[in-house]
Amino acid sequence: MVVKVGTRVLTDPQGKLDRRRIESLANGLCQIADTGRQTVMVSSGAVGAGMGKLNLDRRPTDLAKLQAVAAVGQADLIQAYEKALAGCGRHAAQVLLTRNDLRRRDGYLHVRNALASIHELGAVAIVNENDSVAVAELMTTFGDNDRLAAQVAGLLDQALLIILSDVDGLYDGPPDAPGSRRIDLVQSLDDKILGLAQDHRSTLSKGGMASKLSAAKLATAHGHAVIIGPGRVDGVLEQILRGDSIGTLFLPGQRNLRGRRRWISGSAEIEGQLIVDAGAARALRENGRSLLAIGIQEVRGKFNAGAVVTIKDQEGNEIARGLCNYPSKEVDRIKGKISDMITGILGHRPYDSVVHRDNMTLRI
């Protein structure tokens, strides 16, 4: 189980770290770990904890100051988890990540192996973005911990992703509006469901319901069920462990990604773009074909063979992403040509396809 908890759950109304809440969550984490399940906590709260410790009323906007506040708060945060978990006979293992740690395939595997070893030692991994050195991750919601949690869940073959929030699930309207009802089960994350997101940013946190649904979409594509539930309810993890109906449950998609495809879809760094014609776009979308040189109209960016590239149609819509068999300079020379002409143009033809379907993921 991968549990993500947000800043608004972990801090009190004054912005200080809520240690009683951390103790409650730690008890639930230990109960999960006691069943033998690998247990990972993706925890926000470093900036919020630092703000409380430094008596700041608002989240800093200056990057250097924001990083400094995160560094101050991170020490308090991990100490709080260690103290709470020690009461249950376990230890906290701090794992600080940036997006670059998961973009490279070798780094992705190293993180996965480290999490497995932490579990084998009987500790609980406490994962957070390394806010004291990260840059883009701090300034945009793309790097928020909801998406990080989905990517961490993607490291595991089978996992339940639990996103604990200050609301108790997804509602069919504004959560505080009369007549709005919580949705107990979502079978498919379509545009209608995504349109229900109601974001209300605070001075402490970055993520909102839109980011949680985006994370749920990524995790369900990887074959993981997701629960968005109430983080301020005592015993919430114990209730989920029992199978009680709590929060909103998102069922995994029918098309589950595994292994290398999962990394390509969720974590890999994109190094270039291939623009394809209508015929190639249709072959990829409808028939799951490999991408051949003849369907490529334009190459954007400079990259080596083996780089992950996005494949887009003429309108700029992303169709897929995958590992490119040729460097950009060679793709530019063979674009629009049939495969039998590749040897004559390049002097070699190690692959018939530019991106093979086995190394490609269609965008959901």
Coordinates of C-alpha atoms in Angstrom, one line a residue:
M1 CA 0.0 0.0 0.0
V2 CA 1.2 3.5 -0.9
V3 CA -0.3 6.2 1.3
K4 CA -0.1 9.9 0.4
V5 CA -1.0 12.5 2.9
G6 CA -1.2 16.2 2.2
T7 CA -0.1 19.3 4.0
R8 CA -3.6 20.4 5.1
V9 CA -4.0 17.0 6.8
L10 CA -0.7 17.2 8.6
T11 CA -0.9 20.8 9.9
D12 CA -3.2 22.5 12.3
P13 CA -5.1 25.7 11.4
Q14 CA -2.1 27.8 12.5
G15 CA 0.1 25.9 10.1
K16 CA 2.1 24.0 12.7
L17 CA 2.8 20.3 12.4
D18 CA -0.1 18.2 13.9
R19 CA 1.8 15.5 15.8
R20 CA -1.3 13.8 17.0
R21 CA -2.4 13.3 13.4
I22 CA 1.0 11.9 12.6
E23 CA 0.7 9.4 15.5
S24 CA -2.7 8.3 14.3
L25 CA -1.5 7.8 10.8
A26 CA 1.6 6.0 12.0
N27 CA -0.6 3.5 13.9
G28 CA -2.4 2.8 10.7
L29 CA 0.8 2.3 8.7
C30 CA 2.1 -0.1 11.3
Q31 CA -1.1 -2.2 11.1
I32 CA -0.7 -2.4 7.4
A33 CA 3.0 -3.4 7.7
D34 CA 2.1 -6.0 10.3
T35 CA 0.0 -7.8 7.6
G36 CA 3.2 -8.3 5.6
R37 CA 2.3 -5.7 2.9
Q38 CA 5.0 -3.4 1.7
T39 CA 4.1 0.0 3.2
V40 CA 5.1 3.4 1.8
M41 CA 4.1 6.8 3.0
V42 CA 4.4 9.7 0.6
S43 CA 4.2 12.7 2.9
S44 CA 3.8 16.4 2.2
G45 CA 4.3 18.8 5.0
A46 CA 8.0 19.9 4.9
V47 CA 7.2 23.4 3.9
G48 CA 4.2 23.6 6.2
A49 CA 6.2 22.3 9.1
G50 CA 9.0 24.8 8.4
M51 CA 6.4 27.6 8.3
G52 CA 5.0 26.6 11.7
K53 CA 8.5 26.3 13.2
L54 CA 9.5 29.7 11.9
N55 CA 6.1 31.4 12.7
L56 CA 5.4 32.3 9.0
D57 CA 1.9 33.1 8.0
R58 CA 2.2 32.6 4.3
R59 CA 4.0 30.2 2.0
P60 CA 7.1 32.1 0.7
T61 CA 7.2 32.9 -3.1
D62 CA 10.9 33.4 -3.3
L63 CA 12.5 30.1 -4.4
A64 CA 15.6 30.3 -2.1
K65 CA 13.5 31.1 0.9
L66 CA 11.0 28.3 0.0
Q67 CA 13.8 25.8 -0.2
A68 CA 15.2 27.0 3.2
V69 CA 11.8 26.7 4.9
A70 CA 11.5 23.2 3.5
A71 CA 14.9 22.2 4.8
V72 CA 14.0 23.5 8.3
G73 CA 10.6 21.7 8.2
Q74 CA 11.9 18.4 6.8
A75 CA 13.9 17.7 10.0
D76 CA 10.8 18.1 12.1
L77 CA 8.7 16.0 9.8
I78 CA 10.9 13.0 9.8
Q79 CA 11.5 13.2 13.5
A80 CA 7.7 13.2 14.1
Y81 CA 7.3 10.1 11.9
E82 CA 10.2 8.3 13.6
K83 CA 8.9 9.0 17.1
A84 CA 5.4 7.9 16.1
L85 CA 6.5 4.7 14.3
A86 CA 8.9 3.8 17.1
G87 CA 6.0 3.5 19.4
C88 CA 4.8 0.6 17.2
G89 CA 8.2 -1.0 17.1
R90 CA 9.2 0.2 13.6
H91 CA 11.5 2.9 12.2
A92 CA 11.0 5.6 9.6
A93 CA 13.3 5.4 6.5
Q94 CA 13.6 8.8 4.9
V95 CA 13.6 8.8 1.0
L96 CA 13.9 12.2 -0.7
L97 CA 13.4 12.2 -4.4
T98 CA 13.3 14.6 -7.3
R99 CA 11.8 13.9 -10.7
N100 CA 15.2 13.3 -12.1
D101 CA 15.6 10.3 -9.8
L102 CA 12.8 8.5 -11.7
R103 CA 13.4 9.8 -15.2
R104 CA 16.4 7.6 -15.9
R105 CA 15.7 3.9 -16.1
D106 CA 18.6 2.9 -13.9
G107 CA 17.6 5.5 -11.3
Y108 CA 14.0 4.2 -11.4
L109 CA 15.1 0.7 -10.7
H110 CA 17.5 1.8 -7.9
V111 CA 14.6 3.5 -6.1
R112 CA 12.4 0.5 -6.5
N113 CA 15.1 -1.8 -5.1
A114 CA 15.8 0.6 -2.2
L115 CA 12.1 0.6 -1.2
A116 CA 12.0 -3.2 -1.3
S117 CA 15.0 -3.4 1.0
I118 CA 13.5 -0.9 3.4
H119 CA 10.4 -3.2 3.6
E120 CA 12.6 -6.2 4.2
L121 CA 14.3 -4.5 7.1
G122 CA 10.8 -3.9 8.7
A123 CA 10.9 -0.1 8.4
V124 CA 8.4 2.2 6.7
A125 CA 9.6 4.4 3.9
I126 CA 8.6 8.0 4.2
V127 CA 9.0 9.5 0.7
N128 CA 8.9 13.2 -0.1
E129 CA 10.1 15.4 -2.9
N130 CA 13.5 16.9 -2.0
D131 CA 12.1 20.4 -1.8
S132 CA 15.4 21.9 -0.5
V133 CA 17.1 21.3 -3.9
A134 CA 14.2 20.9 -6.3
V135 CA 13.2 23.8 -8.5
A136 CA 10.4 23.2 -10.9
E137 CA 8.8 20.7 -8.5
L138 CA 8.3 23.5 -5.9
M139 CA 6.9 26.1 -8.3
T140 CA 4.3 24.0 -10.3
T141 CA 1.7 21.5 -9.5
F142 CA 3.2 19.1 -12.0
G143 CA 5.7 18.2 -9.3
D144 CA 3.2 17.9 -6.4
N145 CA 3.2 14.8 -4.2
D146 CA -0.1 13.5 -5.6
R147 CA 1.7 12.7 -8.9
L148 CA 4.8 11.6 -7.0
A149 CA 2.7 9.1 -5.1
A150 CA 1.3 7.7 -8.3
Q151 CA 4.8 7.3 -9.7
V152 CA 5.9 5.6 -6.5
A153 CA 3.0 3.2 -6.7
G154 CA 4.1 2.5 -10.3
L155 CA 7.3 1.2 -8.9
L156 CA 5.4 -1.7 -7.3
D157 CA 3.9 -4.6 -9.2
Q158 CA 0.6 -4.6 -7.2
A159 CA -0.4 -1.7 -5.0
L160 CA -3.3 0.2 -3.6
L161 CA -2.8 3.9 -3.7
I162 CA -4.5 5.8 -0.9
I163 CA -4.6 9.6 -1.2
L164 CA -5.6 11.2 2.1
S165 CA -7.1 14.7 1.8
D166 CA -8.9 17.3 3.8
V167 CA -12.1 16.2 1.9
D168 CA -13.5 12.8 2.3
G169 CA -13.6 11.9 -1.4
L170 CA -14.8 13.1 -4.8
Y171 CA -18.1 14.9 -4.9
D172 CA -20.6 15.5 -7.8
G173 CA -20.5 19.2 -7.0
P174 CA -18.6 21.6 -4.7
P175 CA -18.0 19.6 -1.5
D176 CA -19.5 22.3 0.8
A177 CA -22.5 23.0 -1.4
P178 CA -26.0 21.8 -0.3
G179 CA -27.0 18.7 -2.2
S180 CA -23.5 17.7 -3.3
R181 CA -23.0 14.0 -2.7
R182 CA -19.8 12.0 -2.4
I183 CA -19.2 9.5 -5.2
D184 CA -18.4 6.1 -3.7
L185 CA -17.1 4.3 -6.8
V186 CA -15.6 5.5 -10.1
Q187 CA -15.2 2.7 -12.7
S188 CA -13.6 4.9 -15.4
L189 CA -11.8 8.2 -15.1
D190 CA -13.4 9.9 -18.1
D191 CA -13.7 13.6 -19.0
K192 CA -17.0 13.9 -17.0
I193 CA -15.3 12.7 -13.8
L194 CA -12.2 14.9 -14.4
G195 CA -14.5 17.8 -14.8
L196 CA -15.8 17.4 -11.2
A197 CA -12.5 18.7 -9.7
Q198 CA -12.9 21.7 -7.5
D199 CA -9.6 23.2 -6.6
H200 CA -9.2 25.5 -3.6
R201 CA -5.6 26.3 -3.0
S202 CA -4.4 27.4 0.4
T203 CA -1.3 29.2 1.6
L204 CA 0.2 25.9 2.7
S205 CA -0.5 23.3 0.1
K206 CA -0.1 23.0 -3.7
G207 CA -2.3 20.1 -4.8
G208 CA -6.1 20.1 -5.2
M209 CA -8.7 17.7 -6.4
A210 CA -7.5 18.2 -10.0
S211 CA -4.0 16.9 -9.2
K212 CA -5.5 14.0 -7.2
L213 CA -7.6 12.9 -10.1
S214 CA -4.6 13.2 -12.5
A215 CA -2.6 11.0 -10.1
A216 CA -5.5 8.6 -9.9
K217 CA -5.6 8.4 -13.7
L218 CA -1.9 7.6 -13.9
A219 CA -2.1 5.0 -11.1
T220 CA -5.2 3.2 -12.5
A221 CA -3.5 3.0 -15.9
H222 CA -0.7 1.1 -14.1
G223 CA -3.3 -1.4 -12.8
H224 CA -3.6 0.1 -9.3
A225 CA -6.9 0.8 -7.5
V226 CA -7.0 4.2 -5.8
I227 CA -8.8 5.6 -2.8
I228 CA -9.2 9.3 -2.1
G229 CA -10.3 9.5 1.5
P230 CA -10.5 11.7 4.6
G231 CA -7.1 12.1 6.2
R232 CA -8.5 13.8 9.3
V233 CA -10.6 10.8 10.3
D234 CA -9.0 8.8 13.1
G235 CA -8.4 5.2 12.1
V236 CA -8.9 5.9 8.4
L237 CA -6.1 3.5 7.3
E238 CA -7.5 0.8 9.6
Q239 CA -10.9 1.2 8.1
I240 CA -9.5 0.9 4.6
L241 CA -7.5 -2.2 5.6
R242 CA -10.7 -3.8 6.9
G243 CA -12.4 -3.1 3.5
D244 CA -14.9 -0.5 4.9
S245 CA -16.6 1.8 2.4
I246 CA -14.8 5.1 2.9
G247 CA -13.9 7.8 0.5
T248 CA -14.0 7.3 -3.3
L249 CA -12.7 4.1 -4.8
F250 CA -11.3 4.3 -8.4
L251 CA -11.0 0.9 -10.1
P252 CA -7.9 0.1 -12.2
G253 CA -8.2 0.5 -16.0
Q254 CA -8.6 -2.5 -18.3
R255 CA -5.4 -1.7 -20.1
N256 CA -2.7 -2.1 -17.4
L257 CA 0.9 -1.1 -18.1
R258 CA 3.7 -3.2 -16.8
G259 CA 7.5 -3.1 -16.6
R260 CA 9.3 -0.8 -19.0
R261 CA 6.0 0.6 -20.4
R262 CA 5.0 1.8 -17.0
W263 CA 8.3 3.7 -16.6
I264 CA 7.8 5.2 -20.1
S265 CA 4.3 6.3 -19.3
G266 CA 4.8 7.8 -15.9
S267 CA 8.3 8.7 -15.1
A268 CA 10.7 8.8 -18.1
E269 CA 12.2 12.1 -19.3
I270 CA 10.9 13.2 -22.7
E271 CA 13.8 14.2 -24.9
G272 CA 12.0 14.9 -28.3
Q273 CA 8.9 14.8 -30.4
L274 CA 7.9 13.0 -33.5
I275 CA 5.0 14.6 -35.5
V276 CA 3.1 12.0 -37.6
D277 CA 0.6 12.1 -40.4
A278 CA -3.1 11.1 -40.1
G279 CA -2.5 7.6 -41.3
A280 CA 0.2 6.9 -38.8
A281 CA -1.9 8.5 -36.0
R282 CA -4.8 6.2 -36.9
A283 CA -2.6 3.1 -37.0
L284 CA -1.2 3.9 -33.6
R285 CA -4.5 4.8 -31.9
E286 CA -6.8 2.2 -33.4
N287 CA -4.5 -0.8 -34.3
G288 CA -1.7 -0.5 -31.8
R289 CA 0.9 -0.6 -34.6
S290 CA 4.6 0.3 -34.4
L291 CA 5.6 3.7 -35.7
L292 CA 7.3 3.5 -39.1
A293 CA 9.5 6.1 -40.7
I294 CA 7.0 6.7 -43.6
G295 CA 4.4 8.1 -41.2
I296 CA 6.8 10.7 -39.6
Q297 CA 6.5 14.3 -40.9
E298 CA 8.7 16.2 -38.5
V299 CA 11.4 15.6 -35.8
R300 CA 11.7 18.1 -32.9
G301 CA 14.6 18.1 -30.5
K302 CA 18.0 16.4 -30.5
F303 CA 18.3 13.0 -28.9
N304 CA 20.2 9.7 -29.1
A305 CA 18.9 6.3 -29.9
G306 CA 17.0 4.8 -26.9
A307 CA 15.6 8.2 -25.9
V308 CA 12.0 8.5 -24.9
V309 CA 10.0 10.7 -27.3
T310 CA 6.4 11.8 -27.6
I311 CA 4.5 11.0 -30.7
K312 CA 2.0 13.7 -31.7
D313 CA -0.5 14.2 -34.5
Q314 CA -0.6 17.3 -36.8
E315 CA -2.9 19.2 -34.3
G316 CA -0.3 18.7 -31.5
N317 CA -2.3 16.1 -29.6
E318 CA -0.1 13.5 -27.9
I319 CA -0.8 10.0 -29.2
A320 CA 1.8 8.0 -27.5
R321 CA 5.3 8.0 -26.1
G322 CA 8.1 5.4 -26.5
L323 CA 11.7 4.5 -26.9
C324 CA 13.1 5.7 -30.3
N325 CA 15.3 3.2 -32.1
Y326 CA 17.2 5.9 -34.0
P327 CA 18.9 9.2 -33.1
S328 CA 17.1 12.3 -34.1
K329 CA 19.5 13.1 -36.9
E330 CA 18.8 9.8 -38.5
V331 CA 15.1 9.9 -38.0
D332 CA 15.2 13.3 -39.8
R333 CA 16.9 11.7 -42.8
I334 CA 14.5 8.7 -43.1
K335 CA 11.2 10.4 -42.2
G336 CA 8.5 9.9 -44.8
K337 CA 10.4 7.0 -46.4
I338 CA 9.4 3.3 -46.6
S339 CA 11.4 0.9 -44.4
D340 CA 13.1 -0.8 -47.3
M341 CA 14.9 2.5 -48.1
I342 CA 16.5 2.9 -44.7
T343 CA 19.6 0.9 -45.5
G344 CA 20.2 2.9 -48.6
I345 CA 19.9 6.2 -46.8
L346 CA 21.7 5.4 -43.5
G347 CA 24.0 2.5 -44.6
H348 CA 22.4 0.3 -41.9
R349 CA 18.9 -0.8 -40.7
P350 CA 19.0 -2.3 -37.3
Y351 CA 15.2 -1.8 -36.9
D352 CA 12.3 -1.7 -39.3
S353 CA 10.3 0.6 -36.9
V354 CA 11.3 3.9 -35.5
V355 CA 9.4 3.2 -32.3
H356 CA 8.3 -0.4 -31.7
R357 CA 4.9 -1.0 -30.2
D358 CA 6.5 -3.1 -27.4
N359 CA 8.3 0.0 -26.2
M360 CA 5.4 2.4 -26.6
T361 CA 2.5 3.5 -24.4
L362 CA -0.7 5.1 -25.8
R363 CA -1.7 8.2 -23.9
I364 CA -4.8 7.7 -21.8

